[in-house]
Amino acid sequence: MRLRRSAVLASCAAIVTLAVGGCAPKTTQAVPAERTSEAPAAVAFATPSVSPSASPTPELSREPMKLVAFSPTPKPTPKSTPTPSATPSAEATMDATVNADAAAAKAAEDKKKADAAKKAEAAKKAQATKTAEPTKTEAAQPATDPRCGYGEVMCISKAANKLYFMQDGKIVSTMDVRFGKESDPERRTREGNFLVFRKEVDWTSNLFGSQMPYAMFFSGGQAVHFSSDFAARGYAGNSHGCVNVRDKAALAKMFAEVDVMSTRVVVY
């Protein structure tokens, strides 16, 4: 019994001592020397050690990545559409030398065809006269420039003030015409052998603002066309260099027959 009491008393004394020690200021509490110089011990976890050379993911190539340039599918370059220019002046629509050369070549071609046709026609007539009855002589047509004797030509005589529309040497129609002022070099109708290089049913002069129906250009801005002034006043006036025609209906009919870069214009 005494031993039990002694043990109980000893236990109580230890408890009292601990209680008194726990209330003491922290500054007076003794700290073991080994705890002041070391960090709290780390808790060890079961994690695998990772070496610098090891990797949890599949090993990638250490070669530098090659960059591939992105090249988009080239789009077709759109074809440029020329901007329509303003209506050009008829004075500069075809070079005079080019027109003259083309007209000369066309004249030579027409003459060659005409000579062959005449030869064939002469042989045919010679054969026919042996048995045929005499026929009436056809009325002689006006004398024209030799260059008008073949092909399709607007044969224009300044002396007679006439335009003879001729095909293969024969006059198809005749029209009264007037010309530019002879004493004015700027308004004088040019003479020579030309080609019709442009046709306009309804045209207004870029230079003078005058109406030029059924215009057929043959030399720069000079053209064969109908003139209302000529129809009203006759030969009292003159053109700016064009060949004015008085008969609109006859001109319209000829206009339909004329071919660009094929029909010639001979002014003499």
PDB file of C-alpha atoms in Angstrom:
ATOM      1  CA  MET A   1       0.000   0.000   0.000  1.00  0.00           C
ATOM      2  CA  ARG A   2       2.823   2.298   0.883  1.00  0.00           C
ATOM      3  CA  LEU A   3       4.475   1.559  -2.379  1.00  0.00           C
ATOM      4  CA  ARG A   4       1.284   2.409  -4.321  1.00  0.00           C
ATOM      5  CA  ARG A   5       0.861   5.672  -2.473  1.00  0.00           C
ATOM      6  CA  SER A   6       4.445   6.625  -3.150  1.00  0.00           C
ATOM      7  CA  ALA A   7       3.961   5.918  -6.848  1.00  0.00           C
ATOM      8  CA  VAL A   8       0.758   7.970  -6.979  1.00  0.00           C
ATOM      9  CA  LEU A   9       2.373  10.893  -5.221  1.00  0.00           C
ATOM     10  CA  ALA A  10       5.323  10.768  -7.564  1.00  0.00           C
ATOM     11  CA  SER A  11       3.015  10.839 -10.554  1.00  0.00           C
ATOM     12  CA  CYS A  12       1.083  13.804  -9.241  1.00  0.00           C
ATOM     13  CA  ALA A  13       4.286  15.680  -8.573  1.00  0.00           C
ATOM     14  CA  ALA A  14       5.415  15.083 -12.146  1.00  0.00           C
ATOM     15  CA  ILE A  15       2.091  16.343 -13.470  1.00  0.00           C
ATOM     16  CA  VAL A  16       2.286  19.522 -11.353  1.00  0.00           C
ATOM     17  CA  THR A  17       5.806  20.131 -12.522  1.00  0.00           C
ATOM     18  CA  LEU A  18       4.801  19.789 -16.178  1.00  0.00           C
ATOM     19  CA  ALA A  19       1.833  22.112 -15.718  1.00  0.00           C
ATOM     20  CA  VAL A  20       3.964  24.807 -14.128  1.00  0.00           C
ATOM     21  CA  GLY A  21       6.589  24.434 -16.852  1.00  0.00           C
ATOM     22  CA  GLY A  22       3.991  24.822 -19.662  1.00  0.00           C
ATOM     23  CA  CYS A  23       2.883  28.253 -18.365  1.00  0.00           C
ATOM     24  CA  ALA A  24       6.385  29.610 -18.148  1.00  0.00           C
ATOM     25  CA  PRO A  25       7.432  32.260 -20.772  1.00  0.00           C
ATOM     26  CA  LYS A  26       8.947  30.910 -23.955  1.00  0.00           C
ATOM     27  CA  THR A  27      12.092  32.822 -23.373  1.00  0.00           C
ATOM     28  CA  THR A  28      12.832  30.857 -20.250  1.00  0.00           C
ATOM     29  CA  GLN A  29      12.082  27.506 -21.878  1.00  0.00           C
ATOM     30  CA  ALA A  30      15.142  25.609 -22.697  1.00  0.00           C
ATOM     31  CA  VAL A  31      15.579  24.578 -26.307  1.00  0.00           C
ATOM     32  CA  PRO A  32      17.747  21.605 -27.111  1.00  0.00           C
ATOM     33  CA  ALA A  33      20.944  22.657 -28.865  1.00  0.00           C
ATOM     34  CA  GLU A  34      20.526  20.309 -31.757  1.00  0.00           C
ATOM     35  CA  ARG A  35      17.130  21.874 -32.733  1.00  0.00           C
ATOM     36  CA  THR A  36      18.496  25.466 -33.052  1.00  0.00           C
ATOM     37  CA  SER A  37      20.994  24.705 -35.809  1.00  0.00           C
ATOM     38  CA  GLU A  38      19.022  22.304 -37.930  1.00  0.00           C
ATOM     39  CA  ALA A  39      15.755  22.543 -39.895  1.00  0.00           C
ATOM     40  CA  PRO A  40      12.961  20.243 -38.924  1.00  0.00           C
ATOM     41  CA  ALA A  41      13.509  16.860 -40.311  1.00  0.00           C
ATOM     42  CA  ALA A  42      11.798  16.355 -43.674  1.00  0.00           C
ATOM     43  CA  VAL A  43       9.294  13.653 -43.990  1.00  0.00           C
ATOM     44  CA  ALA A  44      10.477  11.047 -46.456  1.00  0.00           C
ATOM     45  CA  PHE A  45       8.036  10.084 -49.208  1.00  0.00           C
ATOM     46  CA  ALA A  46       8.375   7.088 -51.416  1.00  0.00           C
ATOM     47  CA  THR A  47       8.978   8.983 -54.677  1.00  0.00           C
ATOM     48  CA  PRO A  48      11.392   7.716 -57.289  1.00  0.00           C
ATOM     49  CA  SER A  49      14.511   9.736 -57.728  1.00  0.00           C
ATOM     50  CA  VAL A  50      14.733  11.517 -61.076  1.00  0.00           C
ATOM     51  CA  SER A  51      18.094  11.800 -62.662  1.00  0.00           C
ATOM     52  CA  PRO A  52      18.872  14.623 -65.171  1.00  0.00           C
ATOM     53  CA  SER A  53      19.115  12.143 -67.992  1.00  0.00           C
ATOM     54  CA  ALA A  54      15.915  10.303 -67.196  1.00  0.00           C
ATOM     55  CA  SER A  55      12.475  11.402 -68.304  1.00  0.00           C
ATOM     56  CA  PRO A  56       9.037  10.062 -67.478  1.00  0.00           C
ATOM     57  CA  THR A  57       7.899  10.778 -71.008  1.00  0.00           C
ATOM     58  CA  PRO A  58       9.231   9.128 -74.176  1.00  0.00           C
ATOM     59  CA  GLU A  59      12.624  10.474 -75.043  1.00  0.00           C
ATOM     60  CA  LEU A  60      12.574  13.154 -77.765  1.00  0.00           C
ATOM     61  CA  SER A  61      15.266  13.801 -80.302  1.00  0.00           C
ATOM     62  CA  ARG A  62      17.803  16.389 -79.164  1.00  0.00           C
ATOM     63  CA  GLU A  63      18.317  17.632 -82.773  1.00  0.00           C
ATOM     64  CA  PRO A  64      17.095  21.204 -83.349  1.00  0.00           C
ATOM     65  CA  MET A  65      13.616  21.393 -84.829  1.00  0.00           C
ATOM     66  CA  LYS A  66      13.585  22.260 -88.514  1.00  0.00           C
ATOM     67  CA  LEU A  67      11.144  24.996 -89.422  1.00  0.00           C
ATOM     68  CA  VAL A  68       9.299  24.436 -92.686  1.00  0.00           C
ATOM     69  CA  ALA A  69       8.271  27.645 -94.424  1.00  0.00           C
ATOM     70  CA  PHE A  70       4.561  27.874 -95.145  1.00  0.00           C
ATOM     71  CA  SER A  71       3.957  28.337 -98.815  1.00  0.00           C
ATOM     72  CA  PRO A  72       0.324  29.103 -99.639  1.00  0.00           C
ATOM     73  CA  THR A  73      -1.087  27.898-102.928  1.00  0.00           C
ATOM     74  CA  PRO A  74      -0.418  30.719-105.385  1.00  0.00           C
ATOM     75  CA  LYS A  75      -3.545  32.346-106.676  1.00  0.00           C
ATOM     76  CA  PRO A  76      -3.738  32.974-110.428  1.00  0.00           C
ATOM     77  CA  THR A  77      -2.850  36.538-111.248  1.00  0.00           C
ATOM     78  CA  PRO A  78      -6.006  38.205-112.558  1.00  0.00           C
ATOM     79  CA  LYS A  79      -5.730  39.415-116.081  1.00  0.00           C
ATOM     80  CA  SER A  80      -5.752  43.142-116.204  1.00  0.00           C
ATOM     81  CA  THR A  81      -8.586  44.640-118.114  1.00  0.00           C
ATOM     82  CA  PRO A  82      -7.512  47.616-120.078  1.00  0.00           C
ATOM     83  CA  THR A  83      -9.293  50.747-119.095  1.00  0.00           C
ATOM     84  CA  PRO A  84     -11.393  51.923-122.031  1.00  0.00           C
ATOM     85  CA  SER A  85      -9.879  55.134-123.290  1.00  0.00           C
ATOM     86  CA  ALA A  86     -11.817  58.106-124.459  1.00  0.00           C
ATOM     87  CA  THR A  87     -13.048  58.076-128.022  1.00  0.00           C
ATOM     88  CA  PRO A  88      -9.927  58.735-130.093  1.00  0.00           C
ATOM     89  CA  SER A  89      -9.832  61.537-132.555  1.00  0.00           C
ATOM     90  CA  ALA A  90     -10.521  60.307-136.050  1.00  0.00           C
ATOM     91  CA  GLU A  91      -7.439  62.267-137.136  1.00  0.00           C
ATOM     92  CA  ALA A  92      -5.212  59.604-135.560  1.00  0.00           C
ATOM     93  CA  THR A  93      -6.982  56.313-136.193  1.00  0.00           C
ATOM     94  CA  MET A  94      -4.671  54.933-138.877  1.00  0.00           C
ATOM     95  CA  ASP A  95      -1.194  55.867-140.043  1.00  0.00           C
ATOM     96  CA  ALA A  96      -1.257  57.391-143.540  1.00  0.00           C
ATOM     97  CA  THR A  97       1.764  55.396-144.716  1.00  0.00           C
ATOM     98  CA  VAL A  98       0.261  52.125-143.512  1.00  0.00           C
ATOM     99  CA  ASN A  99      -2.997  52.982-145.267  1.00  0.00           C
ATOM    100  CA  ALA A 100      -1.191  53.845-148.502  1.00  0.00           C
ATOM    101  CA  ASP A 101       0.848  50.629-148.457  1.00  0.00           C
ATOM    102  CA  ALA A 102      -2.228  48.514-147.711  1.00  0.00           C
ATOM    103  CA  ALA A 103      -4.190  50.276-150.445  1.00  0.00           C
ATOM    104  CA  ALA A 104      -1.409  49.697-152.965  1.00  0.00           C
ATOM    105  CA  ALA A 105      -1.242  45.998-152.077  1.00  0.00           C
ATOM    106  CA  LYS A 106      -5.003  45.676-152.352  1.00  0.00           C
ATOM    107  CA  ALA A 107      -4.999  47.496-155.693  1.00  0.00           C
ATOM    108  CA  ALA A 108      -2.363  45.139-157.084  1.00  0.00           C
ATOM    109  CA  GLU A 109      -4.363  42.133-155.915  1.00  0.00           C
ATOM    110  CA  ASP A 110      -7.575  43.501-157.426  1.00  0.00           C
ATOM    111  CA  LYS A 111      -5.847  44.284-160.727  1.00  0.00           C
ATOM    112  CA  LYS A 112      -4.454  40.775-161.006  1.00  0.00           C
ATOM    113  CA  LYS A 113      -7.899  39.288-160.471  1.00  0.00           C
ATOM    114  CA  ALA A 114      -9.461  41.760-162.878  1.00  0.00           C
ATOM    115  CA  ASP A 115      -6.958  40.982-165.645  1.00  0.00           C
ATOM    116  CA  ALA A 116      -7.643  37.278-165.298  1.00  0.00           C
ATOM    117  CA  ALA A 117     -11.389  37.882-165.366  1.00  0.00           C
ATOM    118  CA  LYS A 118     -11.130  40.113-168.440  1.00  0.00           C
ATOM    119  CA  LYS A 119      -9.117  37.525-170.268  1.00  0.00           C
ATOM    120  CA  ALA A 120     -11.683  34.853-169.505  1.00  0.00           C
ATOM    121  CA  GLU A 121     -14.525  37.180-170.477  1.00  0.00           C
ATOM    122  CA  ALA A 122     -12.844  38.112-173.754  1.00  0.00           C
ATOM    123  CA  ALA A 123     -12.427  34.469-174.671  1.00  0.00           C
ATOM    124  CA  LYS A 124     -16.071  33.823-173.842  1.00  0.00           C
ATOM    125  CA  LYS A 125     -17.273  36.742-175.972  1.00  0.00           C
ATOM    126  CA  ALA A 126     -15.103  35.737-178.882  1.00  0.00           C
ATOM    127  CA  GLN A 127     -16.699  32.317-178.850  1.00  0.00           C
ATOM    128  CA  ALA A 128     -20.214  33.732-178.499  1.00  0.00           C
ATOM    129  CA  THR A 129     -19.955  36.241-181.372  1.00  0.00           C
ATOM    130  CA  LYS A 130     -19.597  33.486-183.917  1.00  0.00           C
ATOM    131  CA  THR A 131     -23.231  32.449-183.546  1.00  0.00           C
ATOM    132  CA  ALA A 132     -24.935  35.278-181.631  1.00  0.00           C
ATOM    133  CA  GLU A 133     -27.101  37.949-183.221  1.00  0.00           C
ATOM    134  CA  PRO A 134     -25.943  41.578-183.073  1.00  0.00           C
ATOM    135  CA  THR A 135     -26.814  43.261-179.776  1.00  0.00           C
ATOM    136  CA  LYS A 136     -27.359  46.859-178.866  1.00  0.00           C
ATOM    137  CA  THR A 137     -24.262  48.727-177.810  1.00  0.00           C
ATOM    138  CA  GLU A 138     -24.266  49.572-174.149  1.00  0.00           C
ATOM    139  CA  ALA A 139     -24.100  53.232-173.223  1.00  0.00           C
ATOM    140  CA  ALA A 140     -20.543  54.310-172.549  1.00  0.00           C
ATOM    141  CA  GLN A 141     -19.867  55.077-168.880  1.00  0.00           C
ATOM    142  CA  PRO A 142     -17.934  58.176-167.812  1.00  0.00           C
ATOM    143  CA  ALA A 143     -14.187  58.023-168.018  1.00  0.00           C
ATOM    144  CA  THR A 144     -12.638  57.381-164.622  1.00  0.00           C
ATOM    145  CA  ASP A 145      -9.183  57.078-163.144  1.00  0.00           C
ATOM    146  CA  PRO A 146      -7.384  53.874-164.251  1.00  0.00           C
ATOM    147  CA  ARG A 147      -7.019  52.855-160.597  1.00  0.00           C
ATOM    148  CA  CYS A 148     -10.802  52.521-160.456  1.00  0.00           C
ATOM    149  CA  GLY A 149     -10.917  49.862-163.149  1.00  0.00           C
ATOM    150  CA  TYR A 150     -10.657  46.859-160.841  1.00  0.00           C
ATOM    151  CA  GLY A 151     -11.887  45.729-157.461  1.00  0.00           C
ATOM    152  CA  GLU A 152     -14.454  47.561-155.346  1.00  0.00           C
ATOM    153  CA  VAL A 153     -13.751  51.279-155.355  1.00  0.00           C
ATOM    154  CA  MET A 154     -15.315  54.587-154.435  1.00  0.00           C
ATOM    155  CA  CYS A 155     -13.986  56.479-157.439  1.00  0.00           C
ATOM    156  CA  ILE A 156     -14.233  60.199-156.621  1.00  0.00           C
ATOM    157  CA  SER A 157     -13.677  62.875-159.259  1.00  0.00           C
ATOM    158  CA  LYS A 158     -13.060  66.422-158.055  1.00  0.00           C
ATOM    159  CA  ALA A 159     -13.441  67.762-161.575  1.00  0.00           C
ATOM    160  CA  ALA A 160     -16.898  66.210-162.043  1.00  0.00           C
ATOM    161  CA  ASN A 161     -18.002  66.485-158.382  1.00  0.00           C
ATOM    162  CA  LYS A 162     -19.049  62.853-158.627  1.00  0.00           C
ATOM    163  CA  LEU A 163     -18.583  59.692-156.643  1.00  0.00           C
ATOM    164  CA  TYR A 164     -18.752  56.518-158.731  1.00  0.00           C
ATOM    165  CA  PHE A 165     -19.192  53.349-156.730  1.00  0.00           C
ATOM    166  CA  MET A 166     -17.526  50.761-158.947  1.00  0.00           C
ATOM    167  CA  GLN A 167     -17.162  46.994-158.821  1.00  0.00           C
ATOM    168  CA  ASP A 168     -14.770  45.285-161.217  1.00  0.00           C
ATOM    169  CA  GLY A 169     -14.611  48.337-163.466  1.00  0.00           C
ATOM    170  CA  LYS A 170     -18.372  48.858-163.711  1.00  0.00           C
ATOM    171  CA  ILE A 171     -20.254  51.775-162.170  1.00  0.00           C
ATOM    172  CA  VAL A 172     -22.893  50.542-159.742  1.00  0.00           C
ATOM    173  CA  SER A 173     -24.133  53.940-158.552  1.00  0.00           C
ATOM    174  CA  THR A 174     -23.313  57.635-158.979  1.00  0.00           C
ATOM    175  CA  MET A 175     -23.643  60.388-156.351  1.00  0.00           C
ATOM    176  CA  ASP A 176     -23.098  64.140-156.234  1.00  0.00           C
ATOM    177  CA  VAL A 177     -20.315  65.166-153.886  1.00  0.00           C
ATOM    178  CA  ARG A 178     -18.489  68.261-152.700  1.00  0.00           C
ATOM    179  CA  PHE A 179     -15.094  68.689-151.061  1.00  0.00           C
ATOM    180  CA  GLY A 180     -12.998  70.794-148.704  1.00  0.00           C
ATOM    181  CA  LYS A 181     -11.701  74.206-149.612  1.00  0.00           C
ATOM    182  CA  GLU A 182      -8.887  73.795-152.144  1.00  0.00           C
ATOM    183  CA  SER A 183      -7.166  77.040-151.167  1.00  0.00           C
ATOM    184  CA  ASP A 184      -6.884  75.946-147.519  1.00  0.00           C
ATOM    185  CA  PRO A 185      -4.245  73.222-146.981  1.00  0.00           C
ATOM    186  CA  GLU A 186      -5.895  72.294-143.665  1.00  0.00           C
ATOM    187  CA  ARG A 187      -9.290  71.729-145.308  1.00  0.00           C
ATOM    188  CA  ARG A 188      -8.287  70.448-148.696  1.00  0.00           C
ATOM    189  CA  THR A 189      -9.570  66.924-149.489  1.00  0.00           C
ATOM    190  CA  ARG A 190      -6.545  64.676-149.903  1.00  0.00           C
ATOM    191  CA  GLU A 191      -5.988  62.906-153.188  1.00  0.00           C
ATOM    192  CA  GLY A 192      -4.642  59.411-153.697  1.00  0.00           C
ATOM    193  CA  ASN A 193      -5.412  55.725-153.349  1.00  0.00           C
ATOM    194  CA  PHE A 194      -6.734  54.807-149.893  1.00  0.00           C
ATOM    195  CA  LEU A 195      -8.476  52.020-147.988  1.00  0.00           C
ATOM    196  CA  VAL A 196     -11.635  52.446-145.931  1.00  0.00           C
ATOM    197  CA  PHE A 197     -10.319  51.701-142.435  1.00  0.00           C
ATOM    198  CA  ARG A 198     -13.378  52.578-140.368  1.00  0.00           C
ATOM    199  CA  LYS A 199     -17.166  52.780-140.729  1.00  0.00           C
ATOM    200  CA  GLU A 200     -19.614  54.598-138.455  1.00  0.00           C
ATOM    201  CA  VAL A 201     -23.373  54.678-139.086  1.00  0.00           C
ATOM    202  CA  ASP A 202     -23.901  57.633-136.760  1.00  0.00           C
ATOM    203  CA  TRP A 203     -20.838  59.744-136.057  1.00  0.00           C
ATOM    204  CA  THR A 204     -20.168  63.232-134.697  1.00  0.00           C
ATOM    205  CA  SER A 205     -16.922  64.969-135.624  1.00  0.00           C
ATOM    206  CA  ASN A 206     -14.425  65.143-132.757  1.00  0.00           C
ATOM    207  CA  LEU A 207     -12.894  68.245-134.292  1.00  0.00           C
ATOM    208  CA  PHE A 208     -15.859  70.318-135.426  1.00  0.00           C
ATOM    209  CA  GLY A 209     -18.881  68.801-133.678  1.00  0.00           C
ATOM    210  CA  SER A 210     -20.757  68.332-136.951  1.00  0.00           C
ATOM    211  CA  GLN A 211     -22.934  65.292-137.732  1.00  0.00           C
ATOM    212  CA  MET A 212     -21.437  62.717-140.113  1.00  0.00           C
ATOM    213  CA  PRO A 213     -24.021  59.968-140.837  1.00  0.00           C
ATOM    214  CA  TYR A 214     -22.768  56.908-142.754  1.00  0.00           C
ATOM    215  CA  ALA A 215     -19.152  57.967-142.329  1.00  0.00           C
ATOM    216  CA  MET A 216     -16.458  55.898-144.065  1.00  0.00           C
ATOM    217  CA  PHE A 217     -12.993  57.101-143.037  1.00  0.00           C
ATOM    218  CA  PHE A 218     -10.203  56.793-145.587  1.00  0.00           C
ATOM    219  CA  SER A 219      -7.505  59.361-144.655  1.00  0.00           C
ATOM    220  CA  GLY A 220      -7.080  60.448-141.014  1.00  0.00           C
ATOM    221  CA  GLY A 221     -10.250  62.323-140.100  1.00  0.00           C
ATOM    222  CA  GLN A 222     -11.411  62.674-143.688  1.00  0.00           C
ATOM    223  CA  ALA A 223     -14.349  60.497-144.629  1.00  0.00           C
ATOM    224  CA  VAL A 224     -17.097  60.021-147.161  1.00  0.00           C
ATOM    225  CA  HIS A 225     -20.368  60.862-145.362  1.00  0.00           C
ATOM    226  CA  PHE A 226     -23.818  62.363-145.772  1.00  0.00           C
ATOM    227  CA  SER A 227     -24.100  66.139-145.318  1.00  0.00           C
ATOM    228  CA  SER A 228     -27.404  67.768-144.425  1.00  0.00           C
ATOM    229  CA  ASP A 229     -25.857  71.146-145.281  1.00  0.00           C
ATOM    230  CA  PHE A 230     -24.965  69.918-148.757  1.00  0.00           C
ATOM    231  CA  ALA A 231     -28.492  68.546-149.191  1.00  0.00           C
ATOM    232  CA  ALA A 232     -29.934  71.945-148.227  1.00  0.00           C
ATOM    233  CA  ARG A 233     -27.453  74.420-149.762  1.00  0.00           C
ATOM    234  CA  GLY A 234     -25.754  72.501-152.546  1.00  0.00           C
ATOM    235  CA  TYR A 235     -22.346  73.678-153.683  1.00  0.00           C
ATOM    236  CA  ALA A 236     -22.631  77.041-151.913  1.00  0.00           C
ATOM    237  CA  GLY A 237     -20.605  75.654-149.012  1.00  0.00           C
ATOM    238  CA  ASN A 238     -17.786  73.203-148.551  1.00  0.00           C
ATOM    239  CA  SER A 239     -16.573  70.582-146.091  1.00  0.00           C
ATOM    240  CA  HIS A 240     -13.635  70.626-143.668  1.00  0.00           C
ATOM    241  CA  GLY A 241     -11.881  68.112-145.901  1.00  0.00           C
ATOM    242  CA  CYS A 242     -14.404  65.282-146.050  1.00  0.00           C
ATOM    243  CA  VAL A 243     -16.269  64.114-149.124  1.00  0.00           C
ATOM    244  CA  ASN A 244     -19.867  65.314-148.598  1.00  0.00           C
ATOM    245  CA  VAL A 245     -22.636  63.274-150.240  1.00  0.00           C
ATOM    246  CA  ARG A 246     -26.038  64.787-150.972  1.00  0.00           C
ATOM    247  CA  ASP A 247     -28.148  61.646-151.526  1.00  0.00           C
ATOM    248  CA  LYS A 248     -28.585  59.959-148.135  1.00  0.00           C
ATOM    249  CA  ALA A 249     -30.555  56.945-149.414  1.00  0.00           C
ATOM    250  CA  ALA A 250     -27.986  56.137-152.108  1.00  0.00           C
ATOM    251  CA  LEU A 251     -25.150  56.554-149.617  1.00  0.00           C
ATOM    252  CA  ALA A 252     -26.832  54.245-147.095  1.00  0.00           C
ATOM    253  CA  LYS A 253     -27.127  51.549-149.748  1.00  0.00           C
ATOM    254  CA  MET A 254     -23.461  51.875-150.681  1.00  0.00           C
ATOM    255  CA  PHE A 255     -22.470  51.939-146.989  1.00  0.00           C
ATOM    256  CA  ALA A 256     -23.898  48.427-146.593  1.00  0.00           C
ATOM    257  CA  GLU A 257     -21.738  47.171-149.468  1.00  0.00           C
ATOM    258  CA  VAL A 258     -18.436  48.700-148.353  1.00  0.00           C
ATOM    259  CA  ASP A 259     -15.987  46.442-146.494  1.00  0.00           C
ATOM    260  CA  VAL A 260     -13.433  47.813-144.038  1.00  0.00           C
ATOM    261  CA  MET A 261      -9.805  47.288-145.154  1.00  0.00           C
ATOM    262  CA  SER A 262     -11.019  45.979-148.483  1.00  0.00           C
ATOM    263  CA  THR A 263     -12.932  48.702-150.346  1.00  0.00           C
ATOM    264  CA  ARG A 264     -10.640  51.354-151.781  1.00  0.00           C
ATOM    265  CA  VAL A 265     -11.165  55.084-152.165  1.00  0.00           C
ATOM    266  CA  VAL A 266      -9.545  56.813-155.123  1.00  0.00           C
ATOM    267  CA  VAL A 267      -9.679  60.612-155.033  1.00  0.00           C
ATOM    268  CA  TYR A 268      -8.347  62.410-158.126  1.00  0.00           C
TER     269      TYR A 268
END
